[in-house]
């Protein structure tokens, strides 16, 4: 008997084996998919509330052409436009020329130059603002013929850049101050003298001594003629003399030729004397005396060194007085006048000891010891070398201590040589006993001296 086959499902219909017709079954709906949730009902606010809650759109700001360019162009470009808009074409031309000159100098220096690391003037906003302020003031003063105002504005710029250390810009404006001062005719040329003084100082800062001398000499000539005085009752003539004295001293230091150095130092002495500053005059005389001594002219050296010594006595400079005595002693030594040498060296040693100058005192005692040793005065030589050795030990100067120790030993040996030779030549037993005793002690020279005196 054939087995009953299972029912066949067709499209969800199940057929009955007993009834030859499909039986429709109920389909259970599947749950909603998690990926596509059913849309929820959105609660909408009324249109009036939506419009009221929306932020108001800002109205577009209208900018002028200059304000628009301020955002697009560089600060330097904008500043130039503002200056030109104000009608200050001279100020624009000067600022633009300075920026251009700096760029040319940097390019000419080469790619490996250190100036390549400097910040360009066009990028230094504070300096540009300062120049804009004072250059426009100067141009306004120029329009009304106020040359004193032009000079004043440019002087403010020069002093400002000098204070912040920009010598390039300060020198430029100091030069422009002189150009402006030359057009002023109602102040007895005082601003001209001031401008020459400022330019002289600028050249001196750059070690351009010849140019500085030219400007200082112009200032000196005007100040001497006009006899101007400052608000503090300081003579500008004395100030000009001091500038020239300082400058001539610096020039003298650059000369290796003694004759050229002496010529500069003579001018230094003249300016110091004319300024009525005794201390400066003494310093200049001392330097000139040393220069003559190096040149071999001891007579002229003594003339200026004695002048220095007299000035030091006047303002009670004990240290300077000692320096003068030492230099004078060297001049007399060159002339072979030992009595004067000893006299001034003794003064030098006493002054150095009084003022606490240990090195100077040691030097004076060593010189005196050498002189007495060369003259055969060994006891005096030993005495001075002993003082030099004691002073050197107190100064903790190892080199000087060792040198004076040797000199002190030599002088002591020389002082004991005569008595020792006399005892050796004496063949008495007592003399030999004293000699053996002295060799054991080596400090009591009186043993040998007693033997020689007894003979």
CSV table of C-alpha atoms in Angstrom, one decimal:
chain,number,residue,atom,x,y,z
A,1,UNK,CA,0.0,0.0,0.0
A,2,UNK,CA,1.5,3.3,-1.0
A,3,UNK,CA,2.4,5.7,1.8
A,4,UNK,CA,0.8,9.1,2.1
A,5,UNK,CA,3.0,12.0,0.8
A,6,UNK,CA,3.3,15.3,2.8
A,7,UNK,CA,1.4,18.3,1.6
A,8,UNK,CA,3.0,20.7,-0.9
A,9,UNK,CA,3.1,24.4,-0.1
A,10,UNK,CA,2.6,26.8,-2.9
A,11,UNK,CA,3.0,30.5,-2.3
A,12,UNK,CA,1.9,30.2,1.2
A,13,UNK,CA,-1.1,27.9,0.4
A,14,UNK,CA,-1.3,24.5,2.0
A,15,UNK,CA,-3.0,21.7,0.1
A,16,UNK,CA,-5.0,19.1,1.9
A,17,UNK,CA,-4.5,15.5,0.9
A,18,UNK,CA,-8.1,14.8,1.6
A,19,UNK,CA,-9.6,17.7,-0.2
A,20,UNK,CA,-8.2,18.6,-3.5
A,21,UNK,CA,-8.2,22.3,-2.8
A,22,UNK,CA,-5.8,24.6,-1.0
A,23,UNK,CA,-6.4,25.7,2.5
A,24,UNK,CA,-5.6,29.4,3.0
A,25,UNK,CA,-3.8,30.0,6.3
A,26,UNK,CA,-3.6,33.3,8.2
A,27,UNK,CA,-0.2,35.2,8.0
A,28,UNK,CA,1.1,36.8,11.1
A,29,UNK,CA,2.7,40.2,10.3
A,30,UNK,CA,6.4,40.5,11.1
A,31,UNK,CA,7.6,43.2,13.6
A,32,UNK,CA,8.9,46.5,12.2
A,33,UNK,CA,12.5,46.6,11.1
A,34,UNK,CA,15.0,48.4,13.4
A,35,UNK,CA,16.9,49.9,10.4
A,36,UNK,CA,13.8,51.8,9.1
A,37,UNK,CA,11.7,52.9,12.0
A,38,UNK,CA,8.3,54.1,11.4
A,39,UNK,CA,8.1,57.9,10.9
A,40,UNK,CA,6.9,59.7,14.1
A,41,UNK,CA,4.5,62.4,14.0
A,42,UNK,CA,6.3,65.9,14.1
A,43,UNK,CA,4.7,68.6,16.0
A,44,UNK,CA,5.1,71.9,14.1
A,45,UNK,CA,5.0,75.3,15.7
A,46,UNK,CA,3.0,77.9,14.1
A,47,UNK,CA,4.7,79.9,11.4
A,48,UNK,CA,4.6,83.2,13.3
A,49,UNK,CA,6.5,81.6,16.2
A,50,UNK,CA,9.1,80.2,13.8
A,51,UNK,CA,9.7,83.5,12.1
A,52,UNK,CA,9.9,85.3,15.5
A,53,UNK,CA,12.5,82.9,16.9
A,54,UNK,CA,14.9,83.0,13.9
A,55,UNK,CA,18.0,85.3,14.5
A,56,UNK,CA,18.0,88.5,12.5
A,57,UNK,CA,20.6,88.5,9.7
A,58,UNK,CA,23.3,91.3,10.1
A,59,UNK,CA,23.1,94.0,7.6
A,60,UNK,CA,26.2,94.2,5.3
A,61,UNK,CA,28.8,96.8,6.4
A,62,UNK,CA,29.9,99.3,3.8
A,63,UNK,CA,33.7,100.0,3.9
A,64,UNK,CA,35.4,102.8,2.2
A,65,UNK,CA,38.0,102.1,-0.4
A,66,UNK,CA,40.8,103.0,2.1
A,67,UNK,CA,39.4,100.8,4.8
A,68,UNK,CA,39.1,97.9,2.3
A,69,UNK,CA,42.7,98.3,1.2
A,70,UNK,CA,43.8,98.3,4.9
A,71,UNK,CA,42.9,94.6,5.0
A,72,UNK,CA,44.4,93.7,1.7
A,73,UNK,CA,47.7,95.6,1.7
A,74,UNK,CA,50.7,95.7,4.0
A,75,UNK,CA,50.9,98.1,7.0
A,76,UNK,CA,53.6,100.1,5.2
A,77,UNK,CA,51.5,100.4,2.0
A,78,UNK,CA,48.5,101.6,4.0
A,79,UNK,CA,50.6,104.1,6.0
A,80,UNK,CA,51.9,105.6,2.7
A,81,UNK,CA,48.4,105.9,1.4
A,82,UNK,CA,47.3,107.7,4.6
A,83,UNK,CA,50.2,110.1,4.4
A,84,UNK,CA,49.6,110.9,0.8
A,85,UNK,CA,45.9,111.3,1.4
A,86,UNK,CA,46.8,114.0,4.0
A,87,UNK,CA,48.9,115.8,1.4
A,88,UNK,CA,52.2,115.1,3.0
A,89,UNK,CA,54.2,114.2,-0.1
A,90,UNK,CA,57.6,115.2,1.5
A,91,UNK,CA,57.0,112.9,4.5
A,92,UNK,CA,56.0,110.0,2.1
A,93,UNK,CA,59.1,110.5,-0.1
A,94,UNK,CA,61.4,110.4,2.9
A,95,UNK,CA,59.9,107.4,4.6
A,96,UNK,CA,59.8,105.5,1.2
A,97,UNK,CA,63.4,106.4,0.4
A,98,UNK,CA,64.6,105.1,3.8
A,99,UNK,CA,62.8,101.8,3.3
A,100,UNK,CA,64.2,101.5,-0.2
A,101,UNK,CA,67.7,102.4,0.9
A,102,UNK,CA,67.6,99.7,3.6
A,103,UNK,CA,66.5,97.1,1.2
A,104,UNK,CA,69.3,98.1,-1.3
A,105,UNK,CA,71.9,97.9,1.5
A,106,UNK,CA,70.7,94.4,2.6
A,107,UNK,CA,70.7,93.1,-0.9
A,108,UNK,CA,74.2,94.5,-1.5
A,109,UNK,CA,75.5,92.7,1.6
A,110,UNK,CA,74.8,89.3,0.1
A,111,UNK,CA,72.8,86.3,1.1
A,112,UNK,CA,75.3,85.2,3.8
A,113,UNK,CA,75.5,88.5,5.6
A,114,UNK,CA,74.2,88.9,9.1
A,115,UNK,CA,72.1,91.9,8.1
A,116,UNK,CA,69.8,89.5,6.3
A,117,UNK,CA,68.4,88.6,9.7
A,118,UNK,CA,67.4,92.1,10.6
A,119,UNK,CA,63.8,93.2,10.6
A,120,UNK,CA,63.0,95.4,7.7
A,121,UNK,CA,61.9,99.0,8.5
A,122,UNK,CA,58.7,98.4,6.5
A,123,UNK,CA,57.8,95.7,9.1
A,124,UNK,CA,58.5,97.8,12.2
A,125,UNK,CA,55.1,99.5,12.8
A,126,UNK,CA,56.1,101.5,15.8
A,127,UNK,CA,59.0,103.2,14.0
A,128,UNK,CA,56.8,103.9,11.0
A,129,UNK,CA,54.2,105.5,13.2
A,130,UNK,CA,56.8,107.7,14.9
A,131,UNK,CA,58.2,108.9,11.6
A,132,UNK,CA,54.7,109.6,10.3
A,133,UNK,CA,53.9,111.7,13.4
A,134,UNK,CA,57.0,113.9,13.4
A,135,UNK,CA,57.6,114.1,9.7
A,136,UNK,CA,54.1,115.3,9.1
A,137,UNK,CA,54.6,117.9,11.9
A,138,UNK,CA,57.8,119.0,10.3
A,139,UNK,CA,56.1,119.4,6.9
A,140,UNK,CA,53.3,121.4,8.4
A,141,UNK,CA,55.9,123.7,10.0
A,142,UNK,CA,57.7,124.0,6.7
A,143,UNK,CA,54.5,125.1,5.0
A,144,UNK,CA,54.2,128.1,7.3
A,145,UNK,CA,57.9,128.9,7.3
A,146,UNK,CA,58.6,127.8,10.9
A,147,UNK,CA,62.1,126.3,10.4
A,148,UNK,CA,62.6,126.1,14.2
A,149,UNK,CA,59.6,123.8,14.3
A,150,UNK,CA,61.1,121.7,11.5
A,151,UNK,CA,64.3,121.4,13.4
A,152,UNK,CA,62.5,120.5,16.6
A,153,UNK,CA,60.5,117.7,15.0
A,154,UNK,CA,63.5,116.2,13.4
A,155,UNK,CA,65.5,116.4,16.6
A,156,UNK,CA,62.8,114.5,18.4
A,157,UNK,CA,63.0,111.7,15.9
A,158,UNK,CA,66.8,111.6,16.1
A,159,UNK,CA,66.8,111.5,19.9
A,160,UNK,CA,64.1,108.8,20.0
A,161,UNK,CA,65.9,106.5,17.6
A,162,UNK,CA,69.2,107.1,19.6
A,163,UNK,CA,67.4,106.0,22.8
A,164,UNK,CA,66.2,102.8,21.3
A,165,UNK,CA,69.6,102.0,19.7
A,166,UNK,CA,68.8,102.5,16.0
A,167,UNK,CA,71.9,104.4,15.1
A,168,UNK,CA,71.2,104.3,11.3
A,169,UNK,CA,67.9,106.3,11.7
A,170,UNK,CA,69.3,108.6,14.4
A,171,UNK,CA,72.3,109.5,12.3
A,172,UNK,CA,70.0,110.2,9.3
A,173,UNK,CA,67.8,112.6,11.3
A,174,UNK,CA,70.8,114.3,13.0
A,175,UNK,CA,72.1,115.1,9.6
A,176,UNK,CA,68.7,116.4,8.5
A,177,UNK,CA,68.7,118.5,11.7
A,178,UNK,CA,71.9,120.2,10.5
A,179,UNK,CA,70.4,120.8,7.1
A,180,UNK,CA,67.3,122.4,8.8
A,181,UNK,CA,69.5,124.4,11.2
A,182,UNK,CA,71.4,126.1,8.4
A,183,UNK,CA,68.2,127.7,7.2
A,184,UNK,CA,67.5,129.3,10.6
A,185,UNK,CA,68.7,132.9,10.8
A,186,UNK,CA,67.1,134.3,13.9
A,187,UNK,CA,68.9,132.5,16.8
A,188,UNK,CA,72.5,133.5,16.4
A,189,UNK,CA,73.5,130.1,14.9
A,190,UNK,CA,73.0,128.3,18.2
A,191,UNK,CA,71.0,125.4,16.7
A,192,UNK,CA,73.8,125.1,14.1
A,193,UNK,CA,76.3,124.6,16.8
A,194,UNK,CA,74.0,122.1,18.6
A,195,UNK,CA,73.5,120.2,15.3
A,196,UNK,CA,77.3,120.0,14.7
A,197,UNK,CA,77.8,118.7,18.3
A,198,UNK,CA,75.2,116.0,17.8
A,199,UNK,CA,76.7,114.9,14.5
A,200,UNK,CA,80.1,114.9,16.1
A,201,UNK,CA,78.9,112.6,18.8
A,202,UNK,CA,77.2,110.4,16.1
A,203,UNK,CA,80.5,110.1,14.2
A,204,UNK,CA,82.4,109.4,17.4
A,205,UNK,CA,80.1,106.5,18.2
A,206,UNK,CA,80.9,105.0,14.8
A,207,UNK,CA,84.6,105.5,15.3
A,208,UNK,CA,84.7,108.0,12.4
A,209,UNK,CA,87.1,110.2,14.2
A,210,UNK,CA,88.1,112.5,11.3
A,211,UNK,CA,84.4,113.4,10.6
A,212,UNK,CA,83.8,113.8,14.3
A,213,UNK,CA,86.7,116.2,14.7
A,214,UNK,CA,85.4,118.4,11.8
A,215,UNK,CA,82.0,118.7,13.5
A,216,UNK,CA,83.4,119.3,17.0
A,217,UNK,CA,85.7,122.0,15.7
A,218,UNK,CA,82.8,123.8,14.1
A,219,UNK,CA,80.9,123.6,17.4
A,220,UNK,CA,84.0,124.8,19.2
A,221,UNK,CA,84.5,127.8,16.9
A,222,UNK,CA,80.9,128.9,17.3
A,223,UNK,CA,80.8,128.4,21.1
A,224,UNK,CA,84.1,130.2,21.6
A,225,UNK,CA,82.8,133.2,19.6
A,226,UNK,CA,79.3,133.4,21.0
A,227,UNK,CA,80.0,132.3,24.6
A,228,UNK,CA,76.7,130.5,25.0
A,229,UNK,CA,75.6,129.0,28.3
A,230,UNK,CA,73.0,126.3,29.1
A,231,UNK,CA,70.0,126.7,31.4
A,232,UNK,CA,72.2,125.2,34.2
A,233,UNK,CA,74.8,128.0,33.6
A,234,UNK,CA,77.2,125.6,31.9
A,235,UNK,CA,79.5,127.1,29.3
A,236,UNK,CA,79.1,125.5,25.9
A,237,UNK,CA,82.7,126.6,25.2
A,238,UNK,CA,83.9,124.3,28.0
A,239,UNK,CA,81.7,121.5,26.7
A,240,UNK,CA,83.2,121.9,23.2
A,241,UNK,CA,86.7,121.8,24.7
A,242,UNK,CA,85.9,118.6,26.6
A,243,UNK,CA,84.5,116.9,23.4
A,244,UNK,CA,87.7,117.8,21.5
A,245,UNK,CA,89.9,116.7,24.4
A,246,UNK,CA,88.2,113.3,24.5
A,247,UNK,CA,88.3,112.9,20.7
A,248,UNK,CA,92.0,113.9,20.4
A,249,UNK,CA,92.9,111.4,23.1
A,250,UNK,CA,91.0,108.6,21.2
A,251,UNK,CA,92.8,109.6,18.0
A,252,UNK,CA,96.2,109.5,19.8
A,253,UNK,CA,95.5,105.9,20.9
A,254,UNK,CA,95.1,104.9,17.3
A,255,UNK,CA,98.5,106.2,16.2
A,256,UNK,CA,101.5,103.9,16.4
A,257,UNK,CA,103.9,106.7,15.3
A,258,UNK,CA,105.1,108.5,18.5
A,259,UNK,CA,105.4,111.9,16.7
A,260,UNK,CA,101.7,111.8,15.5
A,261,UNK,CA,100.6,110.7,19.0
A,262,UNK,CA,102.5,113.6,20.6
A,263,UNK,CA,100.9,116.1,18.2
A,264,UNK,CA,97.4,114.8,19.2
A,265,UNK,CA,98.2,114.9,22.9
A,266,UNK,CA,99.5,118.5,22.6
A,267,UNK,CA,96.0,119.4,21.3
A,268,UNK,CA,94.5,117.4,24.1
A,269,UNK,CA,96.5,119.4,26.7
A,270,UNK,CA,95.4,122.7,25.0
A,271,UNK,CA,91.7,121.8,25.1
A,272,UNK,CA,91.9,120.6,28.7
A,273,UNK,CA,93.6,123.8,29.8
A,274,UNK,CA,91.1,126.0,27.9
A,275,UNK,CA,88.2,124.2,29.6
A,276,UNK,CA,89.6,125.2,33.0
A,277,UNK,CA,89.3,121.6,34.3
A,278,UNK,CA,92.4,121.0,36.4
A,279,UNK,CA,91.9,117.3,36.7
A,280,UNK,CA,91.6,116.8,33.0
A,281,UNK,CA,94.5,119.0,32.4
A,282,UNK,CA,96.6,116.9,34.8
A,283,UNK,CA,95.7,113.7,33.1
A,284,UNK,CA,96.5,115.1,29.6
A,285,UNK,CA,99.9,116.4,30.9
A,286,UNK,CA,100.7,113.0,32.3
A,287,UNK,CA,99.9,111.2,29.1
A,288,UNK,CA,101.9,113.8,27.1
A,289,UNK,CA,104.9,113.4,29.5
A,290,UNK,CA,104.9,109.6,29.1
A,291,UNK,CA,104.8,110.0,25.3
A,292,UNK,CA,107.8,112.3,25.3
A,293,UNK,CA,109.6,109.9,27.6
A,294,UNK,CA,109.0,107.0,25.2
A,295,UNK,CA,110.3,109.2,22.4
A,296,UNK,CA,113.5,109.8,24.4
A,297,UNK,CA,112.9,113.5,25.1
A,298,UNK,CA,113.3,113.5,28.8
A,299,UNK,CA,113.5,117.3,29.2
A,300,UNK,CA,110.0,117.8,27.6
A,301,UNK,CA,108.7,114.8,29.5
A,302,UNK,CA,109.9,116.3,32.8
A,303,UNK,CA,108.2,119.6,32.0
A,304,UNK,CA,104.8,118.0,31.6
A,305,UNK,CA,105.2,115.4,34.4
A,306,UNK,CA,106.2,118.1,36.9
A,307,UNK,CA,103.1,120.1,35.8
A,308,UNK,CA,101.0,117.0,36.5
A,309,UNK,CA,102.6,116.6,39.9
A,310,UNK,CA,101.8,120.2,40.8
A,311,UNK,CA,98.2,119.8,39.7
A,312,UNK,CA,97.9,116.7,41.8
A,313,UNK,CA,99.1,118.6,44.8
A,314,UNK,CA,96.5,121.2,44.0
A,315,UNK,CA,93.5,118.9,44.2
A,316,UNK,CA,95.1,116.6,46.7
A,317,UNK,CA,95.3,113.5,44.5
A,318,UNK,CA,97.8,111.3,46.4
A,319,UNK,CA,97.6,108.4,44.0
A,320,UNK,CA,98.3,110.7,41.0
A,321,UNK,CA,101.1,112.3,42.9
A,322,UNK,CA,102.7,108.9,43.3
A,323,UNK,CA,102.4,108.2,39.6
A,324,UNK,CA,104.0,111.5,38.8
A,325,UNK,CA,107.0,110.7,41.1
A,326,UNK,CA,107.5,107.3,39.5
A,327,UNK,CA,107.5,108.8,36.0
A,328,UNK,CA,109.8,111.6,37.0
A,329,UNK,CA,112.2,109.2,38.5
A,330,UNK,CA,112.3,107.2,35.2
A,331,UNK,CA,113.2,110.4,33.3
A,332,UNK,CA,116.0,111.3,35.8
A,333,UNK,CA,117.3,107.7,35.5
A,334,UNK,CA,117.5,108.2,31.7
A,335,UNK,CA,119.6,111.3,32.4
A,336,UNK,CA,121.8,109.5,34.9
A,337,UNK,CA,120.8,111.7,37.9
A,338,UNK,CA,120.7,109.1,40.6
A,339,UNK,CA,120.2,111.4,43.5
A,340,UNK,CA,117.0,112.8,41.9
A,341,UNK,CA,115.9,109.3,41.1
A,342,UNK,CA,116.3,108.1,44.7
A,343,UNK,CA,114.5,111.2,45.9
A,344,UNK,CA,111.4,110.8,43.8
A,345,UNK,CA,111.3,107.0,44.3
A,346,UNK,CA,111.3,107.5,48.0
A,347,UNK,CA,108.4,110.0,47.6
A,348,UNK,CA,106.7,107.5,45.4
A,349,UNK,CA,107.1,104.7,47.9
A,350,UNK,CA,105.9,106.8,50.8
A,351,UNK,CA,102.8,107.9,48.9
A,352,UNK,CA,102.0,104.4,47.8
A,353,UNK,CA,102.3,103.1,51.3
A,354,UNK,CA,100.1,105.9,52.6
A,355,UNK,CA,97.4,105.3,50.1
A,356,UNK,CA,97.4,101.5,50.4
A,357,UNK,CA,98.7,100.8,46.9
A,358,UNK,CA,100.6,97.6,47.6
A,359,UNK,CA,101.7,96.9,44.1
A,360,UNK,CA,103.0,100.5,43.7
A,361,UNK,CA,104.8,100.3,47.0
A,362,UNK,CA,106.4,97.0,46.1
A,363,UNK,CA,107.5,98.5,42.8
A,364,UNK,CA,109.0,101.6,44.4
A,365,UNK,CA,110.9,99.5,47.0
A,366,UNK,CA,112.2,97.2,44.3
A,367,UNK,CA,113.5,100.1,42.2
A,368,UNK,CA,115.2,101.7,45.2
A,369,UNK,CA,116.8,98.3,46.1
A,370,UNK,CA,118.1,97.9,42.6
A,371,UNK,CA,119.6,101.4,42.6
A,372,UNK,CA,121.4,100.8,46.0
A,373,UNK,CA,122.5,97.4,44.9
A,374,UNK,CA,124.1,98.8,41.7
A,375,UNK,CA,125.8,101.5,43.8
A,376,UNK,CA,127.3,98.8,46.1
A,377,UNK,CA,125.1,99.9,49.0
A,378,UNK,CA,124.1,96.4,49.9
A,379,UNK,CA,122.7,97.0,53.3
A,380,UNK,CA,120.2,99.7,52.0
A,381,UNK,CA,119.4,97.4,49.0
A,382,UNK,CA,118.7,94.5,51.4
A,383,UNK,CA,116.5,96.8,53.4
A,384,UNK,CA,114.4,97.9,50.5
A,385,UNK,CA,114.1,94.5,48.9
A,386,UNK,CA,113.0,93.2,52.3
A,387,UNK,CA,110.2,95.7,52.3
A,388,UNK,CA,109.2,94.8,48.8
A,389,UNK,CA,109.2,91.1,49.7
A,390,UNK,CA,107.0,91.7,52.8
A,391,UNK,CA,104.5,93.9,50.8
A,392,UNK,CA,104.3,91.3,48.0
A,393,UNK,CA,103.5,88.5,50.5
A,394,UNK,CA,100.7,90.6,51.8
A,395,UNK,CA,99.2,91.1,48.3
A,396,UNK,CA,99.0,87.4,47.5
A,397,UNK,CA,100.8,88.0,44.2
A,398,UNK,CA,102.8,84.8,43.7
A,399,UNK,CA,104.9,86.0,40.8
A,400,UNK,CA,105.9,89.3,42.5
A,401,UNK,CA,106.5,87.4,45.8
A,402,UNK,CA,108.9,85.0,44.2
A,403,UNK,CA,110.7,87.7,42.3
A,404,UNK,CA,111.2,89.9,45.4
A,405,UNK,CA,112.3,86.8,47.4
A,406,UNK,CA,115.1,86.2,44.9
A,407,UNK,CA,116.1,89.9,44.9
A,408,UNK,CA,116.0,90.0,48.7
A,409,UNK,CA,118.3,86.9,48.9
A,410,UNK,CA,120.8,88.4,46.4
A,411,UNK,CA,121.0,91.7,48.3
A,412,UNK,CA,121.4,89.9,51.6
A,413,UNK,CA,124.2,87.8,50.1
A,414,UNK,CA,125.9,90.9,48.8
A,415,UNK,CA,125.6,92.6,52.2
A,416,UNK,CA,127.3,89.6,53.9
A,417,UNK,CA,130.0,89.0,51.3
A,418,UNK,CA,132.4,91.6,52.7
A,419,UNK,CA,132.4,90.4,56.3
A,420,UNK,CA,132.5,86.7,55.2
A,421,UNK,CA,135.5,87.3,52.9
A,422,UNK,CA,137.3,89.1,55.7
A,423,UNK,CA,136.7,86.2,58.2
A,424,UNK,CA,137.8,83.6,55.6
A,425,UNK,CA,141.1,85.6,55.1
A,426,UNK,CA,141.7,85.8,58.9
A,427,UNK,CA,143.4,82.7,60.0
A,428,UNK,CA,142.8,83.1,63.7
A,429,UNK,CA,141.0,80.2,65.5
A,430,UNK,CA,138.4,82.5,67.1
A,431,UNK,CA,137.5,83.8,63.6
A,432,UNK,CA,137.0,80.3,62.3
A,433,UNK,CA,134.8,79.5,65.3
A,434,UNK,CA,132.6,82.5,64.6
A,435,UNK,CA,132.4,81.5,60.9
A,436,UNK,CA,131.2,78.0,61.9
A,437,UNK,CA,128.7,79.5,64.2
A,438,UNK,CA,127.3,81.8,61.5
A,439,UNK,CA,127.0,78.9,59.1
A,440,UNK,CA,124.8,77.1,61.7
A,441,UNK,CA,122.5,80.1,62.2
A,442,UNK,CA,122.8,82.0,58.9
A,443,UNK,CA,120.5,84.8,60.1
A,444,UNK,CA,122.7,86.7,62.5
A,445,UNK,CA,125.1,88.8,60.4
A,446,UNK,CA,126.2,90.5,63.6
A,447,UNK,CA,128.4,87.4,64.3
A,448,UNK,CA,130.6,88.2,61.3
A,449,UNK,CA,130.4,91.9,61.9
A,450,UNK,CA,131.7,91.5,65.5
A,451,UNK,CA,134.7,89.5,64.2
A,452,UNK,CA,135.6,92.2,61.6
A,453,UNK,CA,135.2,95.0,64.2
A,454,UNK,CA,137.3,93.2,66.7
A,455,UNK,CA,140.1,92.9,64.2
